[in-house]
PDB file of C-alpha atoms in Angstrom:
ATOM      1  CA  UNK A   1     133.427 -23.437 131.669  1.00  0.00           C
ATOM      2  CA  UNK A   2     131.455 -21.461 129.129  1.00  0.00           C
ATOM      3  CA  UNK A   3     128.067 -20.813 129.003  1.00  0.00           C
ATOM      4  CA  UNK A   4     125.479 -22.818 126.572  1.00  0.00           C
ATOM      5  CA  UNK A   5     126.036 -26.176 125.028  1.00  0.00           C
ATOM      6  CA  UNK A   6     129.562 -27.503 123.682  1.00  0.00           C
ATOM      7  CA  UNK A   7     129.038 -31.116 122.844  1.00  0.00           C
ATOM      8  CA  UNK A   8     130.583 -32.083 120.104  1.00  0.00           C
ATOM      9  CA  UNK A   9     130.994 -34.700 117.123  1.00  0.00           C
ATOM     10  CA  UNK A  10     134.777 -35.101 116.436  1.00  0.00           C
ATOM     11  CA  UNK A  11     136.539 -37.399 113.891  1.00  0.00           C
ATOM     12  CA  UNK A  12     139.721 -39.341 114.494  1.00  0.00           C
ATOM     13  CA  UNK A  13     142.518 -39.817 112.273  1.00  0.00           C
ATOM     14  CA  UNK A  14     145.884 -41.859 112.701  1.00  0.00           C
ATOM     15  CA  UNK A  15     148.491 -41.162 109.904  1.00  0.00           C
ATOM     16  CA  UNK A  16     151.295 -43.285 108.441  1.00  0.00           C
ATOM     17  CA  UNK A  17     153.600 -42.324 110.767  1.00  0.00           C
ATOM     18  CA  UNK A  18     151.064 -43.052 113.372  1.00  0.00           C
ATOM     19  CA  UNK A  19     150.288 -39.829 114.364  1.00  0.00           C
ATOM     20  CA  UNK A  20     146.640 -39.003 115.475  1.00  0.00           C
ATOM     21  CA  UNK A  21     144.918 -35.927 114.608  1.00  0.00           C
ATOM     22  CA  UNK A  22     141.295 -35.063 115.364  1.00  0.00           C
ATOM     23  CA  UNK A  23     138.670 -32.404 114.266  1.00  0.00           C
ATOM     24  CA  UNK A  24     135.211 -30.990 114.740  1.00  0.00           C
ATOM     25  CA  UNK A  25     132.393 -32.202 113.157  1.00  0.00           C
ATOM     26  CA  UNK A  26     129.701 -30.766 114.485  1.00  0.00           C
ATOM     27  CA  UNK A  27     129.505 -28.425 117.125  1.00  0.00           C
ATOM     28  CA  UNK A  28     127.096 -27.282 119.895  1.00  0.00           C
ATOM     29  CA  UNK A  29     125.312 -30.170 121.061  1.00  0.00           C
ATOM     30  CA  UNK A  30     123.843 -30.307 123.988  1.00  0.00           C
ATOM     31  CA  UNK A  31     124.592 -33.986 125.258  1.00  0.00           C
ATOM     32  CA  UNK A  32     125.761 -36.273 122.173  1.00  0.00           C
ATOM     33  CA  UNK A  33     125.286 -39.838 123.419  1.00  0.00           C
ATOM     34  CA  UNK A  34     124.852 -41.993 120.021  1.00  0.00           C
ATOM     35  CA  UNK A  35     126.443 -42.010 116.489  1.00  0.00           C
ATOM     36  CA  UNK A  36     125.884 -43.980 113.080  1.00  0.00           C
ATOM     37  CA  UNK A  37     127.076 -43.597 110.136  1.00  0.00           C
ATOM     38  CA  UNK A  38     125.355 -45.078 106.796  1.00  0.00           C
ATOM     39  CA  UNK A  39     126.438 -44.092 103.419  1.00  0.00           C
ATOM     40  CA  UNK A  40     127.019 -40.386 103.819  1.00  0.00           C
ATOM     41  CA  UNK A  41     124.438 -40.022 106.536  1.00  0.00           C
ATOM     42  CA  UNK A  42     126.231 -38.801 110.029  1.00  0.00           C
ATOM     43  CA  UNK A  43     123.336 -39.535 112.824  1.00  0.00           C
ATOM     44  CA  UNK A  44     123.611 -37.941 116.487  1.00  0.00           C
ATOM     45  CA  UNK A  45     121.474 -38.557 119.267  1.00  0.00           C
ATOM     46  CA  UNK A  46     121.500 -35.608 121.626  1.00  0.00           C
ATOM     47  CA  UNK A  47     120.575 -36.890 124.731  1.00  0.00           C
ATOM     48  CA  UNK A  48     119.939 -33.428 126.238  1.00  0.00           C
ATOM     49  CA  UNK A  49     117.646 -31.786 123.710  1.00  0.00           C
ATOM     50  CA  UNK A  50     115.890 -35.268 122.313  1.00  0.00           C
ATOM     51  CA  UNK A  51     116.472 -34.524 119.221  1.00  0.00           C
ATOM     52  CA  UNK A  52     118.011 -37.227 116.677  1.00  0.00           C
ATOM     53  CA  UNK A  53     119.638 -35.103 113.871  1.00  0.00           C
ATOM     54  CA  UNK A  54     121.506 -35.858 110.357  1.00  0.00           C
ATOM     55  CA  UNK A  55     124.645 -34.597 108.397  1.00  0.00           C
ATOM     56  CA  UNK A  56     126.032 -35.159 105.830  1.00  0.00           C
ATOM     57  CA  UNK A  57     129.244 -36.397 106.578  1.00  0.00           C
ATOM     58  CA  UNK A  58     131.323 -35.093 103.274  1.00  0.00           C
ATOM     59  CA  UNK A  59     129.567 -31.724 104.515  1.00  0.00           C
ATOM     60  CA  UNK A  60     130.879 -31.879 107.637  1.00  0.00           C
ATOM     61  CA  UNK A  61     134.224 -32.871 107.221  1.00  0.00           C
ATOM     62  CA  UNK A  62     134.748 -30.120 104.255  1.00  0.00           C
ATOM     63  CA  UNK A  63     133.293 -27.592 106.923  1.00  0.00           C
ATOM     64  CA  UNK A  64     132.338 -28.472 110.779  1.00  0.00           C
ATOM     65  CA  UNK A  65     128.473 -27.720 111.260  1.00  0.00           C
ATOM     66  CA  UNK A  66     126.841 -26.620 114.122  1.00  0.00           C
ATOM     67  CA  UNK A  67     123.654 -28.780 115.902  1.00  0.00           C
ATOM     68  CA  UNK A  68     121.478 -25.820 114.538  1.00  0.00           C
ATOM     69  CA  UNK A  69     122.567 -26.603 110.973  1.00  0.00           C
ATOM     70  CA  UNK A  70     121.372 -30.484 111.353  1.00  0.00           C
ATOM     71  CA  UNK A  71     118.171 -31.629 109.861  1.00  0.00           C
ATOM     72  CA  UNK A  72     115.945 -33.133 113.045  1.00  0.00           C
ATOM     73  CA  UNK A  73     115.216 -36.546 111.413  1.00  0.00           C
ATOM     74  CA  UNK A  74     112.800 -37.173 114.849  1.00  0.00           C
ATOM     75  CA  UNK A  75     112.304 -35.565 118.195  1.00  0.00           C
ATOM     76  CA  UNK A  76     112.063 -36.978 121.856  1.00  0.00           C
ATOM     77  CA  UNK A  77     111.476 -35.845 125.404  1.00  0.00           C
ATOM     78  CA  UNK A  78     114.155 -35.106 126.998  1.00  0.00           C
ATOM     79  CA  UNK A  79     113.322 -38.028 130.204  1.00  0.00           C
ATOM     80  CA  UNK A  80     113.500 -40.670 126.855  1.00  0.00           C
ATOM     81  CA  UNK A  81     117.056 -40.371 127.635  1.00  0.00           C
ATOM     82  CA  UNK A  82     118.876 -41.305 124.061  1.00  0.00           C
ATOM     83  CA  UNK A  83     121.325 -43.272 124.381  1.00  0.00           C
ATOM     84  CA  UNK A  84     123.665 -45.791 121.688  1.00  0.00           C
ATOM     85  CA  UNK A  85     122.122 -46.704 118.626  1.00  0.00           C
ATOM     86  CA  UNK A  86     122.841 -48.643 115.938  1.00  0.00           C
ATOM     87  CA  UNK A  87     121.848 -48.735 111.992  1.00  0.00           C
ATOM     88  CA  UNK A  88     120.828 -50.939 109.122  1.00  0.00           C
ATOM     89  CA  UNK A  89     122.476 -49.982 106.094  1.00  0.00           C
ATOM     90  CA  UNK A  90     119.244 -48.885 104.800  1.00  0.00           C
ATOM     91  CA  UNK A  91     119.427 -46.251 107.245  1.00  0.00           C
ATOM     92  CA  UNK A  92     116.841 -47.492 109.803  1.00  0.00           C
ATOM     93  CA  UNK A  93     118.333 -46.483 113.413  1.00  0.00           C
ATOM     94  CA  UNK A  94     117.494 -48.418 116.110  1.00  0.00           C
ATOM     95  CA  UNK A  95     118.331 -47.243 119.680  1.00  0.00           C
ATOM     96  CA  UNK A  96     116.862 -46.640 123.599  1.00  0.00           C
ATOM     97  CA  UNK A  97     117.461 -44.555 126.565  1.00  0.00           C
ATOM     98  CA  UNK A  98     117.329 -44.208 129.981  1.00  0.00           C
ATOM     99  CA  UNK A  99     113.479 -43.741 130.080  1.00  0.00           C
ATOM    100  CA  UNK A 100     113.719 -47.851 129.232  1.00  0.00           C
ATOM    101  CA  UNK A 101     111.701 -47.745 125.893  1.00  0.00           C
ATOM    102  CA  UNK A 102     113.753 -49.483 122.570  1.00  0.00           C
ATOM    103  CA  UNK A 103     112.821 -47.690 119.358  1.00  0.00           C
ATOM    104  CA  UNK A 104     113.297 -47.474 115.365  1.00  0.00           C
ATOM    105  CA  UNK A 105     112.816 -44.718 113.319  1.00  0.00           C
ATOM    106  CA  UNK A 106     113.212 -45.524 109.807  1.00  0.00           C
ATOM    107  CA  UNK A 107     114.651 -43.753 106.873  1.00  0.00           C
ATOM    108  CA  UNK A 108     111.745 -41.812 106.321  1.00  0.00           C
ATOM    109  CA  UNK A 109     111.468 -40.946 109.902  1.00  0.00           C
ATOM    110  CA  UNK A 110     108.518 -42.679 111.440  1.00  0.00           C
ATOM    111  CA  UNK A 111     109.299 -43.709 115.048  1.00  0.00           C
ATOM    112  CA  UNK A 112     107.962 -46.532 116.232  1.00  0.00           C
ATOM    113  CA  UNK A 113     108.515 -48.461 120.125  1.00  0.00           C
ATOM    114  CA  UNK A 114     109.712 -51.940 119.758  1.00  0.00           C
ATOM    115  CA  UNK A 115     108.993 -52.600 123.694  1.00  0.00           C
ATOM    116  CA  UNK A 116     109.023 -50.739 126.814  1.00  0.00           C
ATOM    117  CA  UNK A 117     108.830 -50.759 130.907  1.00  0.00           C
ATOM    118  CA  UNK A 118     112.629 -51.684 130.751  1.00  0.00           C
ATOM    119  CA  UNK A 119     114.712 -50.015 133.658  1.00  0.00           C
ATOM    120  CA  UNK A 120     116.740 -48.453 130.895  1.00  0.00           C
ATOM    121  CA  UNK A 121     118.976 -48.911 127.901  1.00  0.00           C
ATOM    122  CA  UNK A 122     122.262 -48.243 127.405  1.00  0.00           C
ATOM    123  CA  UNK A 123     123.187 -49.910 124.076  1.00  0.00           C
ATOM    124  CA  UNK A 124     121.811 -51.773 121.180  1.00  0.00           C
ATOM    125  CA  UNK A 125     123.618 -54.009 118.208  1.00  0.00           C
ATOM    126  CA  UNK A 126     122.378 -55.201 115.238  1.00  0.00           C
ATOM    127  CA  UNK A 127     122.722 -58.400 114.208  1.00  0.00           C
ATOM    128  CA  UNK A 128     120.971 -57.490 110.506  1.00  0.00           C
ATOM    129  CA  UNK A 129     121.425 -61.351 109.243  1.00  0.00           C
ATOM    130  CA  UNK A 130     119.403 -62.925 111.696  1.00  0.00           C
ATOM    131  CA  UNK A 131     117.037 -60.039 111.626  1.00  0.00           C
ATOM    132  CA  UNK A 132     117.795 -59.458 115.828  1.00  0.00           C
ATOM    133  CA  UNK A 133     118.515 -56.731 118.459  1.00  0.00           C
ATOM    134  CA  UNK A 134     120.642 -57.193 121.276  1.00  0.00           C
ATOM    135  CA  UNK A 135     119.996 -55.020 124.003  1.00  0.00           C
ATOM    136  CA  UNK A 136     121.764 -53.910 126.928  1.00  0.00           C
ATOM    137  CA  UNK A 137     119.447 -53.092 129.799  1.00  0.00           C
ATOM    138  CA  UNK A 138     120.188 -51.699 133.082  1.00  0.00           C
ATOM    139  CA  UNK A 139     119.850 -53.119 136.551  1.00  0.00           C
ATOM    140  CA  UNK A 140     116.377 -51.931 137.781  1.00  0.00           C
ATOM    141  CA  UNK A 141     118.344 -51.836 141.292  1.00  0.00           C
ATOM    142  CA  UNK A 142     121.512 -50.473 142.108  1.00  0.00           C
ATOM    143  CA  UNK A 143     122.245 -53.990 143.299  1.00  0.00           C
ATOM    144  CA  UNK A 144     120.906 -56.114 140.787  1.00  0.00           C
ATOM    145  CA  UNK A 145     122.032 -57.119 137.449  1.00  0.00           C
ATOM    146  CA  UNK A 146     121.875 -56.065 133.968  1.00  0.00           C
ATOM    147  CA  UNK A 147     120.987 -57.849 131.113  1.00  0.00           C
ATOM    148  CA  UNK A 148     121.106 -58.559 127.423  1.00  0.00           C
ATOM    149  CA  UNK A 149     118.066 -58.868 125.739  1.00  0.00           C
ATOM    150  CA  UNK A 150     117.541 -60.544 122.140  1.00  0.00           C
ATOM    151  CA  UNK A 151     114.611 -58.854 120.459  1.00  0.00           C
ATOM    152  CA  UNK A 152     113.225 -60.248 117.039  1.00  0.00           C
ATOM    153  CA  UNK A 153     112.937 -57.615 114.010  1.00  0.00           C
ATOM    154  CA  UNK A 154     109.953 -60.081 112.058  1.00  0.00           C
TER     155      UNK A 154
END
């Protein structure tokens, strides 16, 4: 392997004739661990750099961008370990990490911890009409179990 980073954000496509084809987004990441799309907003959480960055996604599919060229809508430590996320379709991302704290950083991009002291997270969903989170948490032992947690958005 090279040297430097080489994550990357690719798109899928399957034609008529079911044929699949696939190309480079965005290029260069460090660790890409979560994606959402809303409107023409292209989110990536880069789990190895902290950084949650934005595209826009008729940008990027016209011509593949590199992680330099995305706009850092919030930045982490690097033990916050991002993981999944999910969005609103207002844009609001909501998402965790290994370090076990759930945030949200809204359109504007204001972060802000929803709870913490969780072993870690490895997903979150949305359910946006009953204004709740579901969380996947990991086993705080190697032998115990995970969970799914329900957290309120009101």
């Amino acid at each position: 392997g090279g040297s430097g980073p080489s994550g990357v954000i690719s798109e899928l496509t399957v034609g008529a004739a079911g044929l699949a084809g696939e190309r480079d987004l965005v290029t260069g990441l460090s660790k890409p661990a979560g994606v959402a799309v809303v409107g023409d907003q292209l989110f990536v959480s880069d789990q190895g750099t902290g950084q949650l960055l934005a595209y826009s996604l008729a940008a990027v599919r016209a011509q593949p961008a590199t992680a330099k060229d995305g706009r850092v809508v919030a930045s982490f430590t690097t033990a916050d370990g991002l993981d999944l996320m999910t969005a609103a379709s207002d844009g609001t991302l909501y998402f965790g990490g290994s370090g076990g704290t759930l945030y949200v950083v809204s359109p504007n991009g204001a972060v802000k911890t929803l709870a913490n002291g969780w072993p870690g997270i490895r997903g979150v969903a949305l359910d946006a009409a009953n204004r709740r989170l579901f969380v996947a948490v990991t086993a705080a032992r190697a032998d115990g179990p995970a969970s799914i947690r329900i957290v309120p958005l009101d």
